[in-house]
């Protein structure tokens, strides 16, 4: 099997779509999380400032942002930022004070006087919060990675109530992620260097196996309900990506070594296309890989103009399908946010490419009641087509007419100069004969005259 997207092209969008003049980006944001998050309406950026600040930018207002960004002030150093997947106006901030706040962002024009309403407040009963992840289908269900005494665990909340405690360990936890169907939680441990998969409702350990070879930071992401991707370090500071099958975590089904370096790799996955994007924190590169069966294929890398601090992926329904753009990201630099698109060149781009833009899950619509999910119900995601109105799918397009180009070739007949050469030769011969005959006739006349004169003298 070969890579379908070997001609993938990544590019930074035009400068007029950038968000510039961001003066107080938090350059010391926790390596456990991303300093930028995006929803369909807003972009959130971790900022420097007293009380833990998060700057909010309207996504539909690119250009030069105000000198003083409208900011949410958490009250302590912000550790994690996350948008509610089902409400683009709700954002969660977790602080070093062990509190999780849910804020509402108004749809009005944003300025430094804008106030943000606190709509939910969860006081996590632990010493420290590390990461926050919303359930992919049950609204209001959120998982929080915490440290409590000398142990780390994942607390699953609905509203203010703690329902489940998952993966409690003294080995430490690098990162965790919900499975795409919301039925499992996968995590990686630090000291024991294990990849573990849990059922959050029963807290049962479903599978485990070795993760990365190093205890250095490791990030996790699900490709689909059966495969998990890890990005981290091997021996000797080798940066690697590994793909595991949940049915057998004893060894990876595919792996690749990127290079040797200190930078953290953060995986972001397009499940429809099977593409894993590795954000190279602190550098200018983004490394895409395509997973086909049990093989990883390296795709063309994107190199931006400036080193990046973080990358955020927007839901697929907001990509520009008319230009065959399959994924859209927002990249944070020291003073700006720039959109980055990945597109696939196609022969007939005027048609909707329904072979790569398949019917996809509507990730912005909850598909299971949170109380029902806690009781054991499974999510039934709704599907949505990405085909814009008035655009014809490629599968319904008329056959392409093959234009045959004909060229008229003029063959010049060879010119036969033999006859002209013979005629020229004959004309020269005739002219020479005429000259010799004239000279002979003149001499004979003179002789006759001389002889006649002599005869008369006698």
XYZ file of C-alpha atoms in Angstrom:
458
model
C 0.000 0.000 0.000
C 1.176 3.496 -0.825
C 0.536 6.899 0.677
C -2.517 8.653 -0.753
C -1.335 12.116 0.261
C 2.316 12.017 -0.809
C 1.804 15.322 -2.651
C 0.409 17.112 0.411
C 1.253 20.812 0.373
C 1.471 22.915 3.525
C 1.535 26.688 3.372
C 1.040 29.748 5.541
C -2.009 31.775 4.539
C -1.590 35.257 3.126
C -0.448 37.992 5.570
C -3.841 39.733 5.511
C -5.304 36.743 7.383
C -2.734 36.902 10.230
C -3.359 38.277 13.723
C -0.457 40.568 14.538
C 0.807 42.909 17.264
C 0.318 40.430 20.135
C 2.717 41.949 22.618
C 2.512 39.818 25.761
C 2.540 36.136 24.748
C 3.459 33.867 27.642
C 6.789 32.382 26.539
C 7.078 30.276 29.699
C 3.779 28.429 29.358
C 3.679 24.854 30.673
C 5.184 22.275 28.301
C 2.348 19.926 29.280
C -0.180 21.985 27.284
C -0.595 24.240 24.293
C -0.518 28.044 24.742
C -3.061 28.483 21.921
C -6.568 27.079 21.460
C -9.164 27.813 18.808
C -12.920 27.435 18.358
C -15.110 28.317 15.405
C -15.436 31.889 16.748
C -12.426 32.714 18.919
C -8.695 32.233 19.404
C -7.331 31.993 22.955
C -3.681 32.810 23.693
C -1.858 32.401 26.997
C -0.519 35.826 28.018
C 1.892 37.173 30.580
C 0.449 39.191 33.421
C -0.631 39.096 37.012
C -3.337 36.626 37.968
C -2.934 34.285 34.991
C -4.245 35.859 31.793
C -5.704 34.432 28.605
C -6.120 36.791 25.638
C -9.200 36.383 23.443
C -9.235 37.238 19.713
C -12.216 37.040 17.369
C -11.411 34.571 14.589
C -13.319 36.641 12.017
C -11.222 39.767 12.729
C -7.698 39.218 11.403
C -5.169 42.020 11.257
C -3.588 44.122 13.936
C -5.052 43.251 17.348
C -5.501 45.892 20.079
C -2.434 46.764 22.115
C -4.297 45.646 25.225
C -6.016 42.385 24.430
C -9.315 41.571 26.120
C -8.225 39.018 28.695
C -9.682 36.470 31.052
C -8.002 36.636 34.452
C -8.091 33.251 36.134
C -6.696 34.310 39.496
C -3.509 32.215 39.479
C -0.990 30.959 36.936
C -2.872 29.310 34.076
C -1.790 25.724 33.419
C -4.280 24.563 30.793
C -6.717 26.141 28.324
C -9.514 24.284 26.538
C -12.597 25.290 24.521
C -15.871 23.452 25.039
C -16.222 21.414 21.801
C -20.005 21.972 21.733
C -20.118 25.687 22.550
C -17.544 27.961 20.884
C -18.282 30.692 23.463
C -17.274 28.583 26.489
C -13.623 28.255 27.489
C -12.110 26.421 30.450
C -9.025 27.605 32.332
C -7.189 25.515 34.910
C -4.823 27.203 37.331
C -2.056 26.331 39.734
C -4.554 26.968 42.555
C -6.357 23.703 41.715
C -9.452 25.439 40.331
C -11.179 24.860 37.026
C -13.179 27.806 35.691
C -15.637 27.884 32.773
C -16.002 31.320 31.145
C -18.512 32.684 28.649
C -17.160 34.849 25.819
C -19.730 37.349 24.464
C -20.386 37.666 20.743
C -20.054 41.451 20.890
C -16.993 43.371 19.765
C -14.097 42.606 22.104
C -11.928 45.277 23.724
C -10.013 45.782 26.965
C -13.232 46.699 28.769
C -14.979 43.426 27.841
C -16.033 41.358 30.853
C -16.242 37.579 30.794
C -18.857 35.828 32.910
C -17.829 32.896 35.081
C -20.496 30.262 34.314
C -19.053 27.271 36.192
C -16.541 26.805 38.968
C -15.015 23.462 39.935
C -12.726 23.251 42.929
C -10.720 20.137 42.164
C -9.954 18.217 45.336
C -6.260 17.766 44.537
C -2.972 19.598 44.950
C -2.422 20.537 41.314
C -4.082 20.404 37.884
C -1.988 19.447 34.851
C -4.309 18.880 31.880
C -7.990 19.289 30.980
C -9.808 17.305 28.268
C -13.519 17.529 27.409
C -15.441 14.375 26.542
C -15.796 14.205 22.729
C -19.577 13.538 22.741
C -21.112 14.121 26.214
C -21.578 17.810 26.968
C -20.391 18.871 30.405
C -18.214 15.794 31.035
C -14.578 16.773 31.557
C -11.470 14.811 32.549
C -8.721 16.470 34.581
C -5.186 15.151 35.153
C -4.220 16.001 38.732
C -1.561 15.435 41.351
C -2.893 14.479 44.753
C -0.267 13.917 47.472
C 2.302 11.687 45.769
C -0.078 10.173 43.246
C -1.379 11.268 39.877
C -4.771 10.335 38.483
C -7.476 11.429 36.057
C -10.641 12.822 37.652
C -13.802 12.682 35.543
C -16.374 15.361 36.396
C -19.891 16.148 35.284
C -20.778 19.586 36.494
C -19.474 19.970 40.034
C -19.606 16.253 40.825
C -16.595 13.941 40.690
C -17.759 10.629 39.221
C -14.687 8.561 38.355
C -10.994 8.372 39.262
C -8.942 6.713 36.515
C -5.364 5.432 36.380
C -4.182 6.380 39.841
C -0.413 5.820 39.993
C 2.753 6.915 41.755
C 4.759 6.650 38.528
C 3.482 9.985 37.205
C 1.507 10.598 34.002
C 2.841 12.420 30.934
C -0.441 12.963 29.083
C -3.815 11.370 28.389
C -6.540 11.427 25.744
C -10.142 10.318 25.232
C -10.771 7.747 22.519
C -12.740 9.119 19.531
C -15.916 7.339 20.693
C -15.461 8.507 24.307
C -15.427 4.957 25.674
C -11.767 4.770 26.769
C -8.968 6.907 28.181
C -5.350 6.235 27.182
C -2.384 7.561 29.161
C 1.378 7.238 29.349
C 3.274 6.899 32.627
C 6.632 8.471 33.434
C 8.744 6.149 35.600
C 7.403 2.814 34.384
C 7.198 4.109 30.769
C 3.920 2.364 30.030
C 1.011 2.969 27.692
C -2.253 2.133 29.445
C -5.884 2.071 28.306
C -8.748 2.332 30.827
C -12.504 2.137 30.853
C -13.298 5.383 32.727
C -16.698 4.228 34.031
C -15.478 0.982 35.577
C -11.875 2.185 36.126
C -10.703 -1.169 34.708
C -7.317 -1.424 33.011
C -8.133 -2.786 29.562
C -4.632 -3.002 28.069
C -1.064 -1.962 28.730
C 2.342 -2.142 27.120
C 5.683 -0.323 26.817
C 5.589 3.270 25.585
C 8.640 5.369 24.630
C 12.165 4.359 25.674
C 12.855 7.655 27.470
C 11.230 9.196 30.529
C 11.277 12.589 28.815
C 7.938 14.200 27.876
C 5.649 12.113 25.703
C 2.377 13.134 24.028
C -0.512 10.864 23.109
C -3.339 11.005 20.548
C -5.880 8.543 19.158
C -5.940 7.961 15.387
C -9.195 5.988 15.550
C -10.901 3.744 18.088
C -8.304 1.014 17.577
C -5.004 2.839 17.089
C -3.000 5.169 19.341
C -0.131 7.465 18.405
C 2.735 8.409 20.724
C 5.267 11.164 20.043
C 8.314 11.383 22.281
C 11.929 10.390 22.702
C 13.848 7.189 22.189
C 17.362 6.402 23.317
C 19.988 9.048 22.708
C 17.511 11.947 22.313
C 16.061 10.468 19.148
C 12.655 11.960 18.498
C 10.235 9.257 17.456
C 6.627 8.545 16.587
C 5.022 5.181 17.368
C 1.633 3.751 16.468
C 0.002 1.008 18.557
C -3.033 -1.216 18.113
C -5.195 -1.362 21.229
C -5.656 -5.119 20.811
C -1.911 -5.669 21.340
C 0.141 -2.982 23.091
C 3.211 -5.216 23.494
C 4.902 -3.568 20.511
C 4.129 -0.782 18.037
C 2.701 -1.688 14.651
C 4.630 1.202 13.066
C 7.293 3.667 14.110
C 9.573 6.302 12.615
C 12.548 8.312 13.836
C 12.362 11.994 12.950
C 15.755 13.296 14.081
C 17.853 13.997 17.171
C 16.870 17.087 19.124
C 15.499 18.512 22.365
C 12.187 19.898 21.078
C 8.826 18.498 22.143
C 6.668 16.866 19.455
C 2.894 17.334 19.767
C 0.652 15.072 17.619
C -2.550 16.394 16.029
C -4.604 13.875 14.061
C -6.905 14.021 11.050
C -8.837 10.740 11.479
C -10.616 11.019 8.123
C -7.383 11.051 6.115
C -5.202 9.114 8.561
C -2.665 11.943 8.807
C -0.680 12.723 11.954
C 0.787 16.222 12.181
C 3.713 16.601 14.576
C 4.112 20.159 15.820
C 7.790 20.744 16.547
C 7.590 23.121 19.502
C 10.218 25.862 19.353
C 11.159 25.282 15.713
C 9.774 26.298 12.332
C 8.797 22.778 11.234
C 5.626 20.702 11.125
C 6.115 17.012 10.294
C 3.115 15.253 8.672
C 2.894 11.445 8.555
C 0.296 9.237 6.915
C -0.611 5.911 8.504
C -1.680 3.253 5.988
C -2.299 -0.142 7.552
C 0.819 -0.863 9.561
C 3.073 1.545 7.673
C 4.024 5.165 8.353
C 4.815 7.408 5.413
C 6.599 10.721 5.895
C 4.863 13.480 3.935
C 6.376 16.812 2.805
C 7.250 18.993 5.795
C 6.093 22.547 6.295
C 8.715 25.115 7.246
C 7.386 28.455 8.467
C 9.266 31.740 8.619
C 9.402 31.954 12.424
C 9.739 29.456 15.283
C 6.368 28.373 16.648
C 5.173 28.238 20.242
C 2.140 26.053 19.640
C -0.362 24.762 17.091
C -4.165 24.490 17.329
C -6.421 22.533 14.959
C -9.880 23.704 13.971
C -12.786 21.341 13.171
C -12.754 20.070 9.615
C -16.027 21.740 8.614
C -14.148 25.098 8.534
C -11.506 24.153 5.953
C -11.660 25.600 2.446
C -12.744 22.558 0.447
C -12.994 24.606 -2.767
C -9.184 24.845 -2.711
C -8.774 21.172 -1.682
C -7.641 22.202 1.798
C -7.948 19.167 4.070
C -6.759 20.651 7.398
C -6.481 24.111 8.947
C -4.314 25.106 11.906
C -3.514 28.273 13.823
C 0.142 28.710 14.739
C 1.301 30.930 17.585
C 4.525 32.897 17.225
C 6.085 35.347 19.650
C 3.972 38.266 18.360
C 1.390 36.847 15.973
C -0.983 34.033 15.075
C -0.911 32.754 11.509
C -3.296 30.298 9.806
C -1.642 27.283 8.188
C -3.421 25.148 5.608
C -2.621 21.746 4.148
C -4.057 21.013 0.731
C -3.939 18.226 -1.833
C -3.377 19.267 -5.467
C -6.124 17.868 -7.693
C -6.683 17.737 -11.440
C -10.311 18.954 -11.356
C -10.558 21.279 -8.341
C -13.813 22.813 -9.545
C -15.575 19.672 -8.255
C -16.010 18.635 -4.621
C -13.386 15.965 -3.928
C -15.641 13.494 -2.146
C -12.972 10.782 -2.161
C -10.870 12.719 0.355
C -13.633 14.797 2.009
C -15.650 11.852 3.231
C -18.785 12.138 5.354
C -17.371 13.051 8.767
C -18.476 13.213 12.379
C -20.091 16.463 13.477
C -17.729 17.129 16.387
C -19.638 20.275 17.424
C -22.882 18.456 18.254
C -23.191 16.311 21.403
C -24.487 12.817 20.668
C -25.153 11.355 24.111
C -26.749 12.688 27.274
C -24.061 13.069 29.968
C -26.156 11.332 32.653
C -26.884 8.484 30.235
C -23.199 8.177 29.371
C -22.258 7.987 33.045
C -24.817 5.184 33.326
C -23.207 3.227 30.467
C -24.816 4.563 27.266
C -22.682 4.823 24.137
C -22.433 7.871 21.912
C -23.992 7.801 18.440
C -22.252 10.638 16.589
C -24.156 12.449 13.881
C -22.510 12.641 10.481
C -22.188 15.662 8.229
C -21.174 16.241 4.634
C -18.566 18.890 3.866
C -19.877 19.510 0.332
C -20.753 23.225 -0.088
C -24.119 24.125 -1.654
C -23.962 24.269 -5.421
C -20.730 22.270 -5.733
C -20.870 18.991 -7.678
C -19.126 15.952 -6.151
C -16.308 14.537 -8.225
C -18.002 11.117 -8.246
C -20.960 12.697 -10.100
C -18.889 14.790 -12.483
C -19.116 14.054 -16.219
C -16.221 12.119 -17.743
C -13.262 14.254 -18.539
C -12.845 14.937 -22.251
C -9.362 14.270 -23.495
C -8.193 17.009 -25.794
C -5.973 15.729 -28.545
C -3.629 18.346 -29.917
C -2.788 17.898 -33.623
C 0.096 19.660 -35.213
C 0.362 20.305 -38.974
C 3.819 19.427 -40.123
C 4.878 21.059 -43.379
C 7.370 18.936 -45.284
C 9.399 20.984 -47.726
C 10.092 19.214 -51.003
C 13.756 19.019 -51.839
C 14.703 21.464 -54.555
C 16.265 19.847 -57.615
C 18.883 22.282 -58.954
C 20.338 19.859 -61.480
C 18.396 21.265 -64.429
C 19.375 24.830 -63.610
C 23.017 23.792 -63.251
C 22.960 22.055 -66.652
C 21.307 25.059 -68.281
C 23.889 27.373 -66.761
C 26.685 25.127 -67.985
C 25.228 24.961 -71.502
C 24.822 28.737 -71.608
C 28.463 29.149 -70.677
C 29.534 26.669 -73.314
C 27.463 28.415 -75.991
C 28.844 31.807 -75.072
C 32.392 30.478 -75.274
C 31.725 28.890 -78.692
C 30.321 32.145 -80.056
C 33.429 34.036 -78.983
C 35.833 31.562 -80.644
C 33.908 31.506 -83.925
C 33.991 35.285 -84.185
C 37.715 35.383 -83.700
C 38.318 32.805 -86.453
C 36.156 34.627 -88.980
C 38.012 37.944 -88.501
C 41.473 36.437 -89.191
C 40.357 34.782 -92.461
C 39.108 38.075 -93.903
C 42.388 39.794 -93.300
C 44.295 36.999 -95.020
C 42.070 37.316 -98.094
C 42.676 41.013 -98.283
C 46.478 40.576 -98.024
C 46.528 37.877 -100.640
C 44.450 39.899 -103.031
C 46.710 42.873 -102.718
C 49.783 40.851 -103.412
C 48.176 39.291 -106.380
C 47.409 42.682 -107.914
C 51.001 43.752 -107.342
C 52.280 40.958 -109.456
